[in-house]
Amino acid sequence: MSIIILKNATGVQLHPAKVWENVDIAIENDVILEVGTSLAARYPQAKSKEMNGRIVMPGMVCAHNHFYSGLSRGIQATIPPCPDFISTLKNLWWRLDRALDEESLYYSGLICALEAVRSGCTAVIDHHASPEYIGGSLSQLRNAFLKVGLRGMTCFETTDRNGGTKELVAGVEENIRFAGEIDAARKKGEQPYLVEAHIGAHAPFTVPDEGLGMLKEALKITGRGLHIHAAEDGYDVSHSHHRYGKDLLVRLAEFDLLDSKTLVAHGLYLSETDIALLNASDGFLVHNARSNMNNHVGYNQHLLEIRNLALGTDGIGSDMFEEMKFAFFKHRDAGGPLWPDSFARALSNGNELLNRNFNARFGRLEACFKADLTVCDYQPPTPLIAENIAGHIAFGMGSASVCGVMVNGVMIYENRQFTFDCEPIFAEAQRVAKKLWARMDNLS
């Protein structure tokens, strides 16, 4: 039995909102054993870590990300003008993903995982694309997650945008293969169970009915859920109406692709029927406020209608403190009625996605919940109580306060330091990024 006690912490929970002052948190192996006072006396054999009043909270989850975009920051490839969303996809992102190889994907995943932890994330739900490197790509991303110790999920975004049926088949096969790899690793107990699988698809406008049929079979074979973009831009909707005469999620529902493990990213232009279908299936919509602003695709006016709402970044880093602030402020700017507590709940909901996919309990400071925790040294200028936690995040607390991250009961980031030297990794990533950008310029 291995027990660690985090002593004299300020326990904070976003949903249900709670604050505990001067509390001890006892952790046995990978789960919380007990939350209370004077726990060192109850567990004299335990190792103690003094928190000195620091905030300890259930870890934050980025519910939609693209780790393949990690080497795009400050990109120096030649990018033609992008007057709309579709041209942005074609001129930038669909060229970047075609240029990815085994080396660049690993370093992209690795630096994204490191930055996620530094920002206070304990888990990231990833959505991957690399059309010239499909087979084995998800395993390479898993290697990056495991190297850092970050929990996560990933999938390959099935699409026909580059190679028709052949590309559809390869994408589905990679999703199925990777899910099998996860199942085999769990049975063998080779490594900590940190990475899970979704079944990925790009967006309805690049997945024909033939592909949806393949995805239906993949869900049946693997027992996983679908992770897909939908209605990020109005084009996705108009394409579906023109080509199929149907709303987006109506198409997916006809192939039995909506269930409680479904993750739909964006959803700005979902119809009332689509939203009703998603809610009835108990699926999730992930709101990506900063990405929507950056791509100038509009604002999601349906947030109040969504049963299960979570927050993601769509590849703009993994700073969920920042994402929650933007989600709230953009909502207010759009005339919305919600207050910070609604977005704190959406942030906390990322843990519910983990609950459904890892068959474990996440997101609370309670016994038997996973010891995935974020430690912050934020000094509140006003009383910190259950009723105003969300306000402290929206108007003050941020990722700069993160000083520690525990995943699966292991401190992977402590006193703002990883357990290994990161400097050589970032230096190598810079070299790899230049090669990636050069390959982008050489693509026809």
XYZ file of C-alpha atoms in Angstrom, residues 20-440:
421
model
C -12.387 23.090 2.192
C -9.878 25.111 4.208
C -6.859 23.464 5.879
C -7.799 20.020 4.650
C -5.677 16.909 4.110
C -6.099 14.687 1.064
C -4.940 11.092 1.423
C -4.168 9.265 -1.822
C -3.671 5.530 -2.070
C -1.998 4.437 -5.288
C -4.147 6.102 -8.001
C -7.292 7.113 -6.082
C -8.297 9.461 -3.279
C -8.530 7.512 -0.042
C -9.939 10.184 2.260
C -10.426 13.936 2.562
C -10.356 15.294 6.108
C -8.227 16.762 8.892
C -5.195 15.357 10.731
C -4.915 12.436 8.328
C -1.192 11.960 9.016
C -2.151 10.578 12.417
C -4.548 8.109 10.781
C -1.960 6.970 8.263
C 1.425 7.141 10.038
C 3.122 5.119 7.271
C 2.141 7.663 4.602
C 4.461 10.097 2.899
C 3.327 13.720 3.366
C 3.603 16.697 1.047
C 3.018 20.101 2.644
C 0.669 22.294 0.589
C 0.876 25.415 2.793
C -2.666 26.417 1.907
C -2.267 25.969 -1.853
C -5.402 25.189 -3.821
C -5.809 21.505 -4.704
C -8.613 20.827 -7.159
C -9.752 18.001 -9.429
C -7.724 18.152 -12.610
C -8.908 20.097 -15.629
C -9.730 18.370 -18.910
C -9.359 19.896 -22.366
C -12.270 18.136 -24.045
C -11.294 18.813 -27.687
C -7.783 19.457 -28.958
C -5.513 18.809 -31.948
C -2.024 17.841 -30.814
C -0.961 17.512 -34.461
C -1.034 21.329 -34.653
C 1.660 21.808 -32.002
C 4.361 22.830 -34.486
C 2.206 25.418 -36.252
C 2.812 28.286 -33.841
C 4.421 31.195 -35.697
C 4.401 29.095 -38.847
C 6.708 30.294 -41.635
C 5.375 28.181 -44.472
C 3.838 30.064 -47.379
C 0.109 30.239 -46.678
C -2.146 31.635 -49.442
C -4.859 34.123 -48.429
C -7.666 32.573 -46.382
C -10.801 34.720 -46.735
C -13.125 32.105 -45.225
C -13.127 28.988 -43.058
C -12.927 26.438 -45.871
C -9.919 28.179 -47.433
C -8.257 28.229 -44.000
C -8.702 24.467 -43.819
C -7.386 23.877 -47.336
C -4.495 26.364 -47.298
C -3.238 25.839 -43.758
C -4.494 22.897 -41.729
C -4.961 20.344 -44.502
C -1.466 21.108 -45.773
C 0.025 20.909 -42.294
C -1.515 17.521 -41.558
C -0.353 16.152 -44.937
C 3.228 17.175 -44.113
C 3.315 15.336 -40.779
C 5.567 12.312 -40.428
C 6.466 10.037 -37.509
C 9.093 12.390 -36.064
C 7.111 15.624 -36.348
C 3.978 14.027 -34.910
C 5.860 12.736 -31.875
C 7.410 16.111 -31.078
C 4.157 17.917 -31.746
C 2.377 15.592 -29.325
C 5.167 15.819 -26.783
C 5.337 19.602 -26.537
C 1.539 19.858 -26.500
C 1.405 17.388 -23.620
C 4.071 19.314 -21.691
C 2.287 22.613 -22.191
C -1.044 21.065 -21.204
C 0.414 19.963 -17.874
C 2.049 23.345 -17.271
C -1.382 24.899 -17.795
C -2.952 22.645 -15.176
C -4.510 19.968 -17.380
C -4.544 16.401 -16.156
C -6.195 15.091 -19.337
C -6.638 16.067 -22.986
C -9.091 14.604 -25.485
C -7.307 14.715 -28.829
C -8.568 14.542 -32.423
C -5.829 13.598 -34.871
C -5.094 13.879 -38.621
C -1.998 12.951 -40.653
C -3.118 11.618 -44.085
C 0.376 10.596 -45.185
C 1.055 8.808 -41.892
C -2.110 6.984 -40.815
C -1.158 3.494 -39.664
C 0.544 3.683 -36.257
C 0.021 7.426 -35.835
C -2.226 7.059 -32.773
C 0.381 4.864 -31.083
C 2.943 7.609 -31.623
C 0.630 10.089 -29.903
C 0.100 7.619 -27.069
C 3.894 7.463 -26.648
C 3.928 11.239 -26.170
C 1.148 11.124 -23.568
C 2.918 8.371 -21.645
C 6.305 10.107 -21.766
C 4.831 13.135 -20.005
C 2.406 11.190 -17.807
C -0.645 13.041 -19.135
C -3.976 11.252 -19.275
C -5.824 11.453 -22.563
C -7.853 10.087 -25.402
C -7.148 10.201 -29.107
C -8.587 9.068 -32.429
C -7.969 9.440 -36.146
C -10.292 11.793 -38.019
C -11.707 9.584 -40.750
C -12.218 11.526 -43.996
C -12.245 11.136 -47.768
C -10.843 14.592 -48.514
C -7.531 13.330 -49.908
C -8.021 9.791 -51.130
C -11.646 8.728 -51.363
C -12.603 5.225 -50.204
C -9.007 4.138 -49.670
C -8.468 6.972 -47.183
C -11.767 6.246 -45.423
C -10.794 2.613 -44.939
C -7.312 3.509 -43.633
C -8.716 5.980 -41.114
C -11.293 3.548 -39.754
C -8.728 0.755 -39.600
C -6.359 2.943 -37.564
C -9.129 3.751 -35.097
C -9.997 0.070 -34.686
C -6.342 -0.979 -34.464
C -5.603 1.591 -31.763
C -8.633 0.643 -29.684
C -7.396 -2.945 -29.834
C -3.941 -1.816 -28.738
C -5.461 -0.114 -25.696
C -7.506 -3.206 -24.835
C -4.440 -5.445 -25.092
C -2.300 -3.106 -22.975
C -4.967 -2.993 -20.251
C -5.173 -6.768 -20.110
C -1.408 -7.098 -19.808
C -1.077 -4.238 -17.325
C 2.068 -3.141 -19.126
C 1.777 0.574 -18.346
C -0.493 2.843 -16.300
C -3.917 3.065 -17.907
C -3.607 6.674 -19.058
C -4.720 6.697 -22.690
C -8.058 5.681 -24.215
C -9.541 5.615 -27.699
C -12.405 7.337 -29.474
C -13.510 6.554 -33.011
C -12.705 9.689 -34.986
C -14.216 11.415 -37.994
C -13.361 14.812 -39.438
C -16.767 16.385 -40.154
C -19.941 15.325 -41.955
C -19.012 17.235 -45.121
C -15.907 15.071 -45.656
C -17.435 11.736 -44.618
C -19.888 10.231 -47.160
C -22.501 7.660 -46.194
C -20.033 4.916 -47.091
C -17.727 6.237 -44.378
C -20.535 6.593 -41.835
C -21.323 2.921 -42.384
C -17.694 2.029 -41.665
C -17.750 4.156 -38.530
C -20.926 2.433 -37.327
C -19.151 -0.905 -37.601
C -16.073 0.474 -35.804
C -18.195 1.610 -32.852
C -19.787 -1.843 -32.691
C -16.430 -3.653 -32.831
C -14.621 -1.482 -30.283
C -17.347 -0.321 -27.894
C -16.038 3.240 -28.177
C -17.815 6.504 -29.010
C -17.608 8.885 -31.953
C -15.527 12.105 -31.839
C -16.419 14.450 -34.723
C -16.601 18.110 -35.734
C -20.052 19.248 -36.793
C -21.545 22.596 -37.817
C -18.319 24.477 -37.105
C -19.159 26.596 -40.147
C -22.353 27.065 -42.091
C -20.835 25.206 -45.059
C -21.122 21.882 -43.200
C -24.877 22.413 -42.860
C -25.491 23.590 -46.425
C -23.428 20.692 -47.789
C -25.509 18.178 -45.861
C -28.776 19.736 -47.000
C -27.633 19.929 -50.623
C -26.010 16.493 -50.846
C -28.211 14.444 -48.499
C -31.302 16.554 -47.819
C -30.784 16.108 -44.075
C -29.601 17.913 -40.974
C -26.109 16.936 -39.789
C -26.872 14.862 -36.720
C -29.921 13.341 -38.383
C -27.456 11.742 -40.815
C -25.303 10.482 -37.963
C -28.289 9.154 -36.038
C -29.421 7.134 -39.056
C -26.134 5.238 -38.768
C -26.483 4.771 -34.969
C -23.513 7.055 -34.303
C -25.011 9.046 -31.424
C -24.795 7.734 -27.868
C -23.576 8.691 -24.397
C -19.930 8.521 -25.503
C -20.430 10.801 -28.512
C -18.383 13.999 -28.585
C -19.458 16.668 -31.084
C -17.065 19.603 -31.385
C -18.312 23.139 -32.149
C -21.960 22.734 -33.210
C -22.525 26.423 -33.933
C -25.165 25.796 -36.586
C -26.894 22.660 -35.341
C -30.633 22.663 -35.922
C -33.231 22.239 -33.169
C -33.687 18.672 -34.385
C -29.926 18.052 -34.183
C -29.757 19.396 -30.633
C -32.733 17.294 -29.574
C -31.045 14.192 -30.993
C -27.766 14.940 -29.218
C -29.524 15.592 -25.922
C -31.684 12.473 -26.235
C -28.575 10.366 -26.836
C -26.908 11.925 -23.747
C -23.965 12.937 -25.929
C -21.621 15.897 -25.430
C -21.080 19.144 -27.267
C -17.654 20.738 -26.790
C -17.527 24.533 -27.101
C -14.253 26.038 -28.394
C -14.688 29.785 -27.933
C -11.207 31.017 -28.887
C -11.020 28.847 -32.004
C -14.431 30.031 -33.162
C -13.291 33.627 -32.717
C -9.989 32.995 -34.497
C -11.694 31.333 -37.475
C -14.445 33.959 -37.591
C -17.120 31.286 -37.898
C -19.640 32.971 -35.599
C -20.991 32.403 -32.113
C -22.905 29.413 -30.762
C -26.281 30.780 -29.685
C -27.500 27.378 -28.487
C -25.345 26.829 -25.399
C -28.319 27.062 -23.045
C -30.072 24.269 -24.952
C -27.219 21.744 -24.641
C -27.666 19.020 -22.024
C -23.980 18.100 -21.744
C -21.611 21.003 -22.458
C -17.825 20.837 -22.091
C -14.966 23.133 -23.096
C -12.063 22.572 -25.478
C -9.450 24.591 -27.342
C -9.512 23.050 -30.851
C -5.704 23.183 -30.895
C -5.129 26.649 -29.398
C -2.977 25.300 -26.595
C -4.494 23.607 -23.540
C -4.942 26.512 -21.143
C -8.392 25.781 -19.757
C -8.320 28.720 -17.346
C -7.996 30.957 -20.407
C -10.591 28.990 -22.337
C -13.166 29.348 -19.576
C -12.567 33.100 -19.398
C -13.006 33.513 -23.158
C -16.092 31.304 -23.174
C -17.673 33.494 -20.498
C -16.611 36.869 -21.879
C -17.607 36.019 -25.467
C -20.970 34.798 -24.184
C -21.504 38.077 -22.370
C -20.375 40.034 -25.431
C -22.996 38.157 -27.463
C -25.688 39.200 -24.984
C -25.910 35.831 -23.248
C -27.426 35.471 -19.754
C -25.053 32.897 -18.245
C -22.655 33.710 -15.412
C -19.202 32.231 -14.672
C -20.634 29.317 -12.673
C -22.220 27.879 -15.834
C -18.863 27.843 -17.596
C -17.111 26.435 -14.510
C -19.580 23.562 -14.686
C -18.821 23.117 -18.408
C -15.117 23.043 -17.539
C -15.748 20.439 -14.853
C -17.801 18.382 -17.330
C -14.624 17.310 -19.101
C -14.191 14.902 -16.216
C -17.586 13.368 -16.985
C -16.245 12.445 -20.414
C -13.425 10.611 -18.646
C -15.930 8.870 -16.354
C -17.717 7.463 -19.378
C -14.630 6.311 -21.242
C -12.201 5.149 -18.546
C -14.816 3.351 -16.442
C -13.579 5.204 -13.359
C -14.603 8.237 -11.299
C -13.121 11.675 -11.993
C -13.762 15.297 -11.068
C -14.383 15.348 -7.308
C -12.356 15.534 -4.109
C -13.951 12.448 -2.655
C -12.902 8.937 -1.695
C -12.669 6.480 -4.605
C -12.265 9.237 -7.201
C -9.137 9.230 -9.349
C -6.183 11.179 -7.969
C -5.926 13.478 -10.989
C -5.314 16.834 -9.315
C -4.189 20.377 -10.106
C -2.261 22.406 -7.496
C -2.273 26.228 -7.629
C -0.631 28.892 -5.467
C -3.295 31.512 -6.139
C -3.683 34.018 -3.300
C -7.337 35.179 -3.295
C -7.747 38.910 -2.586
C -11.302 38.277 -1.342
C -12.819 35.290 0.490
C -12.753 32.099 -1.585
C -16.018 30.268 -1.023
C -18.200 27.810 -2.918
C -20.430 30.581 -4.203
C -17.634 32.535 -5.915
C -15.087 29.982 -7.150
C -16.112 30.583 -10.769
C -15.765 34.327 -10.326
C -12.222 33.920 -9.006
C -11.337 31.973 -12.161
C -13.101 34.303 -14.584
C -11.575 37.466 -13.122
C -8.307 36.399 -11.528
C -6.969 32.884 -11.153
C -5.085 31.558 -14.180
C -2.599 29.011 -15.447
C 0.316 31.105 -14.126
C -0.740 29.940 -10.665
C -0.301 26.246 -11.516
C 2.577 24.807 -9.518
C 1.783 21.103 -9.496
C -0.104 18.396 -11.375
C -0.861 14.866 -10.219
C -2.119 12.226 -12.644
C -3.127 8.751 -11.531
C -1.622 9.415 -8.092
C 1.785 10.461 -9.478
C 3.156 14.015 -9.223
C 4.267 14.539 -12.824
C 4.809 18.289 -12.288
C 5.903 19.633 -8.900
C 7.125 23.079 -7.889
C 6.805 24.019 -11.572
C 9.260 21.324 -12.631
C 8.871 18.096 -14.576
C 10.683 14.948 -13.520
C 12.914 15.174 -16.641
C 14.738 17.888 -18.550
C 12.405 19.516 -21.098
C 14.902 21.928 -22.666
C 16.344 19.437 -25.193
C 12.812 18.465 -26.238
C 11.859 22.038 -27.123
C 15.175 22.587 -28.896
C 14.607 19.485 -31.019
C 11.000 20.514 -31.675
C 12.256 23.761 -33.224
C 14.474 21.836 -35.613
C 11.666 19.420 -36.508
C 9.227 22.330 -37.048
C 11.467 23.888 -39.699
C 11.552 20.608 -41.603
C 7.774 20.320 -41.342
C 7.247 23.838 -42.698
C 9.583 23.093 -45.612
C 7.587 19.978 -46.480
C 4.397 22.064 -46.453
